[in-house]
mmCIF file with all atom_site columns, C-alpha atoms in Angstrom:
data_model
loop_
_atom_site.group_PDB
_atom_site.id
_atom_site.type_symbol
_atom_site.label_atom_id
_atom_site.label_alt_id
_atom_site.label_comp_id
_atom_site.label_asym_id
_atom_site.label_entity_id
_atom_site.label_seq_id
_atom_site.pdbx_PDB_ins_code
_atom_site.Cartn_x
_atom_site.Cartn_y
_atom_site.Cartn_z
_atom_site.occupancy
_atom_site.B_iso_or_equiv
_atom_site.pdbx_formal_charge
_atom_site.auth_seq_id
_atom_site.auth_comp_id
_atom_site.auth_asym_id
_atom_site.auth_atom_id
_atom_site.pdbx_PDB_model_num
ATOM 1   C CA . UNK A 1 1   ? -3.972  -0.011  22.847 1.00 75.00 ? 128 UNK A CA 1
ATOM 2   C CA . UNK A 1 2   ? -5.629  2.362   25.916 1.00 74.00 ? 129 UNK A CA 1
ATOM 3   C CA . UNK A 1 3   ? -2.245  4.479   25.861 1.00 81.00 ? 130 UNK A CA 1
ATOM 4   C CA . UNK A 1 4   ? -2.777  4.698   22.074 1.00 82.00 ? 131 UNK A CA 1
ATOM 5   C CA . UNK A 1 5   ? -5.927  5.955   21.358 1.00 80.00 ? 132 UNK A CA 1
ATOM 6   C CA . UNK A 1 6   ? -4.652  8.483   24.413 1.00 80.00 ? 133 UNK A CA 1
ATOM 7   C CA . UNK A 1 7   ? -1.976  10.009  22.579 1.00 85.00 ? 134 UNK A CA 1
ATOM 8   C CA . UNK A 1 8   ? -3.659  10.006  19.384 1.00 83.00 ? 135 UNK A CA 1
ATOM 9   C CA . UNK A 1 9   ? -6.338  12.088  21.056 1.00 82.00 ? 136 UNK A CA 1
ATOM 10  C CA . UNK A 1 10  ? -3.962  14.593  22.559 1.00 84.00 ? 137 UNK A CA 1
ATOM 11  C CA . UNK A 1 11  ? -1.728  14.704  20.017 1.00 86.00 ? 138 UNK A CA 1
ATOM 12  C CA . UNK A 1 12  ? -4.762  15.539  17.613 1.00 83.00 ? 139 UNK A CA 1
ATOM 13  C CA . UNK A 1 13  ? -5.951  18.342  19.877 1.00 82.00 ? 140 UNK A CA 1
ATOM 14  C CA . UNK A 1 14  ? -2.903  20.020  19.956 1.00 86.00 ? 141 UNK A CA 1
ATOM 15  C CA . UNK A 1 15  ? -2.152  19.474  16.434 1.00 85.00 ? 142 UNK A CA 1
ATOM 16  C CA . UNK A 1 16  ? -5.038  21.347  15.322 1.00 81.00 ? 143 UNK A CA 1
ATOM 17  C CA . UNK A 1 17  ? -4.694  23.680  17.530 1.00 79.00 ? 144 UNK A CA 1
ATOM 18  C CA . UNK A 1 18  ? -7.232  23.311  20.298 1.00 75.00 ? 145 UNK A CA 1
ATOM 19  C CA . UNK A 1 19  ? -11.082 24.959  19.732 1.00 78.00 ? 146 UNK A CA 1
ATOM 20  C CA . UNK A 1 20  ? -13.619 23.102  18.535 1.00 81.00 ? 147 UNK A CA 1
ATOM 21  C CA . UNK A 1 21  ? -12.354 21.368  15.903 1.00 82.00 ? 148 UNK A CA 1
ATOM 22  C CA . UNK A 1 22  ? -9.644  20.179  18.296 1.00 81.00 ? 149 UNK A CA 1
ATOM 23  C CA . UNK A 1 23  ? -12.242 19.009  20.935 1.00 82.00 ? 150 UNK A CA 1
ATOM 24  C CA . UNK A 1 24  ? -14.261 17.079  18.291 1.00 84.00 ? 151 UNK A CA 1
ATOM 25  C CA . UNK A 1 25  ? -11.617 15.013  16.686 1.00 82.00 ? 152 UNK A CA 1
ATOM 26  C CA . UNK A 1 26  ? -9.992  14.464  20.237 1.00 83.00 ? 153 UNK A CA 1
ATOM 27  C CA . UNK A 1 27  ? -13.649 13.261  21.456 1.00 84.00 ? 154 UNK A CA 1
ATOM 28  C CA . UNK A 1 28  ? -13.183 10.651  18.473 1.00 83.00 ? 155 UNK A CA 1
ATOM 29  C CA . UNK A 1 29  ? -10.614 9.157   19.639 1.00 84.00 ? 156 UNK A CA 1
ATOM 30  C CA . UNK A 1 30  ? -11.679 9.521   23.514 1.00 85.00 ? 157 UNK A CA 1
ATOM 31  C CA . UNK A 1 31  ? -14.681 7.599   22.323 1.00 87.00 ? 158 UNK A CA 1
ATOM 32  C CA . UNK A 1 32  ? -13.084 4.706   20.976 1.00 83.00 ? 159 UNK A CA 1
ATOM 33  C CA . UNK A 1 33  ? -10.643 4.489   24.418 1.00 82.00 ? 160 UNK A CA 1
ATOM 34  C CA . UNK A 1 34  ? -14.164 4.150   26.427 1.00 85.00 ? 161 UNK A CA 1
ATOM 35  C CA . UNK A 1 35  ? -15.131 1.795   23.921 1.00 86.00 ? 162 UNK A CA 1
ATOM 36  C CA . UNK A 1 36  ? -11.994 -0.666  24.531 1.00 83.00 ? 163 UNK A CA 1
ATOM 37  C CA . UNK A 1 37  ? -12.084 -0.073  28.498 1.00 81.00 ? 164 UNK A CA 1
ATOM 38  C CA . UNK A 1 38  ? -15.976 -1.742  28.319 1.00 82.00 ? 165 UNK A CA 1
ATOM 39  C CA . UNK A 1 39  ? -15.268 -4.664  25.932 1.00 79.00 ? 166 UNK A CA 1
ATOM 40  C CA . UNK A 1 40  ? -12.173 -5.155  28.825 1.00 79.00 ? 167 UNK A CA 1
ATOM 41  C CA . UNK A 1 41  ? -14.762 -4.353  31.508 1.00 78.00 ? 168 UNK A CA 1
ATOM 42  C CA . UNK A 1 42  ? -17.107 -7.292  29.720 1.00 78.00 ? 169 UNK A CA 1
ATOM 43  C CA . UNK A 1 43  ? -14.034 -9.601  29.440 1.00 75.00 ? 170 UNK A CA 1
ATOM 44  C CA . UNK A 1 44  ? -13.444 -8.792  33.275 1.00 74.00 ? 171 UNK A CA 1
ATOM 45  C CA . UNK A 1 45  ? -16.830 -9.704  34.659 1.00 75.00 ? 172 UNK A CA 1
ATOM 46  C CA . UNK A 1 46  ? -16.800 -12.747 32.621 1.00 73.00 ? 173 UNK A CA 1
ATOM 47  C CA . UNK A 1 47  ? -13.868 -14.145 33.958 1.00 72.00 ? 174 UNK A CA 1
ATOM 48  C CA . UNK A 1 48  ? -11.582 -16.496 32.429 1.00 68.00 ? 175 UNK A CA 1
ATOM 49  C CA . UNK A 1 49  ? -13.452 -19.463 31.714 1.00 70.00 ? 176 UNK A CA 1
ATOM 50  C CA . UNK A 1 50  ? -11.943 -22.037 34.641 1.00 74.00 ? 177 UNK A CA 1
ATOM 51  C CA . UNK A 1 51  ? -13.823 -20.199 37.284 1.00 71.00 ? 178 UNK A CA 1
ATOM 52  C CA . UNK A 1 52  ? -11.312 -17.566 38.034 1.00 71.00 ? 179 UNK A CA 1
ATOM 53  C CA . UNK A 1 53  ? -12.736 -14.153 38.198 1.00 70.00 ? 180 UNK A CA 1
ATOM 54  C CA . UNK A 1 54  ? -10.496 -11.131 39.360 1.00 71.00 ? 181 UNK A CA 1
ATOM 55  C CA . UNK A 1 55  ? -13.647 -8.693  39.729 1.00 74.00 ? 182 UNK A CA 1
ATOM 56  C CA . UNK A 1 56  ? -16.508 -6.804  37.451 1.00 77.00 ? 183 UNK A CA 1
ATOM 57  C CA . UNK A 1 57  ? -14.608 -4.243  36.584 1.00 78.00 ? 184 UNK A CA 1
ATOM 58  C CA . UNK A 1 58  ? -11.198 -3.033  34.916 1.00 75.00 ? 185 UNK A CA 1
ATOM 59  C CA . UNK A 1 59  ? -10.857 -0.905  38.070 1.00 81.00 ? 186 UNK A CA 1
ATOM 60  C CA . UNK A 1 60  ? -11.270 -4.296  40.249 1.00 80.00 ? 187 UNK A CA 1
ATOM 61  C CA . UNK A 1 61  ? -8.780  -5.526  38.027 1.00 77.00 ? 188 UNK A CA 1
ATOM 62  C CA . UNK A 1 62  ? -6.299  -3.084  38.691 1.00 78.00 ? 189 UNK A CA 1
ATOM 63  C CA . UNK A 1 63  ? -6.481  -3.348  42.491 1.00 82.00 ? 190 UNK A CA 1
ATOM 64  C CA . UNK A 1 64  ? -5.807  -7.406  42.167 1.00 77.00 ? 191 UNK A CA 1
ATOM 65  C CA . UNK A 1 65  ? -2.953  -6.055  40.281 1.00 74.00 ? 192 UNK A CA 1
ATOM 66  C CA . UNK A 1 66  ? -1.992  -3.739  42.730 1.00 75.00 ? 193 UNK A CA 1
ATOM 67  C CA . UNK A 1 67  ? -2.117  -6.100  45.593 1.00 74.00 ? 194 UNK A CA 1
ATOM 68  C CA . UNK A 1 68  ? -0.144  -8.199  43.702 1.00 72.00 ? 195 UNK A CA 1
ATOM 69  C CA . UNK A 1 69  ? 2.569   -5.646  43.223 1.00 68.00 ? 196 UNK A CA 1
ATOM 70  C CA . UNK A 1 70  ? 2.421   -4.835  46.836 1.00 69.00 ? 197 UNK A CA 1
ATOM 71  C CA . UNK A 1 71  ? 2.650   -8.342  48.345 1.00 72.00 ? 198 UNK A CA 1
ATOM 72  C CA . UNK A 1 72  ? 5.161   -9.287  46.021 1.00 67.00 ? 199 UNK A CA 1
ATOM 73  C CA . UNK A 1 73  ? 6.315   -12.724 46.671 1.00 61.00 ? 200 UNK A CA 1
ATOM 74  C CA . UNK A 1 74  ? 9.621   -13.933 45.523 1.00 62.00 ? 201 UNK A CA 1
ATOM 75  C CA . UNK A 1 75  ? 12.121  -12.096 47.463 1.00 67.00 ? 202 UNK A CA 1
ATOM 76  C CA . UNK A 1 76  ? 14.809  -9.416  46.211 1.00 71.00 ? 203 UNK A CA 1
ATOM 77  C CA . UNK A 1 77  ? 14.064  -7.259  43.630 1.00 68.00 ? 204 UNK A CA 1
ATOM 78  C CA . UNK A 1 78  ? 15.269  -8.721  39.898 1.00 73.00 ? 205 UNK A CA 1
ATOM 79  C CA . UNK A 1 79  ? 16.706  -6.534  37.537 1.00 80.00 ? 206 UNK A CA 1
ATOM 80  C CA . UNK A 1 80  ? 13.802  -5.297  35.269 1.00 78.00 ? 207 UNK A CA 1
ATOM 81  C CA . UNK A 1 81  ? 12.128  -4.255  37.977 1.00 75.00 ? 208 UNK A CA 1
ATOM 82  C CA . UNK A 1 82  ? 14.789  -2.728  39.741 1.00 79.00 ? 209 UNK A CA 1
ATOM 83  C CA . UNK A 1 83  ? 15.329  -0.698  36.653 1.00 83.00 ? 210 UNK A CA 1
ATOM 84  C CA . UNK A 1 84  ? 11.659  -0.180  36.528 1.00 81.00 ? 211 UNK A CA 1
ATOM 85  C CA . UNK A 1 85  ? 11.854  1.487   40.211 1.00 79.00 ? 212 UNK A CA 1
ATOM 86  C CA . UNK A 1 86  ? 14.758  3.758   39.644 1.00 86.00 ? 213 UNK A CA 1
ATOM 87  C CA . UNK A 1 87  ? 12.991  5.162   36.242 1.00 87.00 ? 214 UNK A CA 1
ATOM 88  C CA . UNK A 1 88  ? 9.745   6.173   38.365 1.00 85.00 ? 215 UNK A CA 1
ATOM 89  C CA . UNK A 1 89  ? 12.180  7.606   40.540 1.00 89.00 ? 216 UNK A CA 1
ATOM 90  C CA . UNK A 1 90  ? 14.050  9.641   37.971 1.00 89.00 ? 217 UNK A CA 1
ATOM 91  C CA . UNK A 1 91  ? 10.649  10.793  36.264 1.00 87.00 ? 218 UNK A CA 1
ATOM 92  C CA . UNK A 1 92  ? 9.287   11.822  39.846 1.00 88.00 ? 219 UNK A CA 1
ATOM 93  C CA . UNK A 1 93  ? 12.673  14.172  40.393 1.00 91.00 ? 220 UNK A CA 1
ATOM 94  C CA . UNK A 1 94  ? 12.498  15.020  37.019 1.00 89.00 ? 221 UNK A CA 1
ATOM 95  C CA . UNK A 1 95  ? 8.616   16.375  37.285 1.00 85.00 ? 222 UNK A CA 1
ATOM 96  C CA . UNK A 1 96  ? 9.309   17.938  40.563 1.00 87.00 ? 223 UNK A CA 1
ATOM 97  C CA . UNK A 1 97  ? 12.306  20.353  39.248 1.00 88.00 ? 224 UNK A CA 1
ATOM 98  C CA . UNK A 1 98  ? 10.069  21.086  36.465 1.00 84.00 ? 225 UNK A CA 1
ATOM 99  C CA . UNK A 1 99  ? 7.594   22.496  38.216 1.00 83.00 ? 226 UNK A CA 1
ATOM 100 C CA . UNK A 1 100 ? 9.991   24.203  40.655 1.00 87.00 ? 227 UNK A CA 1
ATOM 101 C CA . UNK A 1 101 ? 11.203  26.077  37.645 1.00 85.00 ? 228 UNK A CA 1
ATOM 102 C CA . UNK A 1 102 ? 8.332   26.850  36.030 1.00 77.00 ? 229 UNK A CA 1
ATOM 103 C CA . UNK A 1 103 ? 7.438   28.479  39.845 1.00 73.00 ? 230 UNK A CA 1
ATOM 104 C CA . UNK A 1 104 ? 10.346  30.073  39.796 1.00 73.00 ? 231 UNK A CA 1
ATOM 105 C CA . UNK A 1 105 ? 10.103  31.759  36.491 1.00 72.00 ? 232 UNK A CA 1
ATOM 106 C CA . UNK A 1 106 ? 6.612   32.984  36.877 1.00 69.00 ? 233 UNK A CA 1
ATOM 107 C CA . UNK A 1 107 ? 8.094   34.810  40.072 1.00 65.00 ? 234 UNK A CA 1
ATOM 108 C CA . UNK A 1 108 ? 10.933  36.647  38.458 1.00 63.00 ? 235 UNK A CA 1
#
């Protein structure tokens, strides 16, 4: 839902052509995003009901998740994990290449 609200905001801004109207419409979608994050923050702070609590906000929840990913118990990479890492690295390379080409086009 977070990504969907963000995409609505960005797409509406660019489809309207920016300006004051684009900012207003994108702001409405972003306010919905912030409201959703606030609801999740309250849920994270309340805990799971069985005494397990991962922090007081979404940031602490992501920090806990990142810690689980880094310490990744379970041995070797599986197919989905390997695909995710490969896709991430390939995407980073594509972004770097695009930025280099954009800089080279400005120099010419």
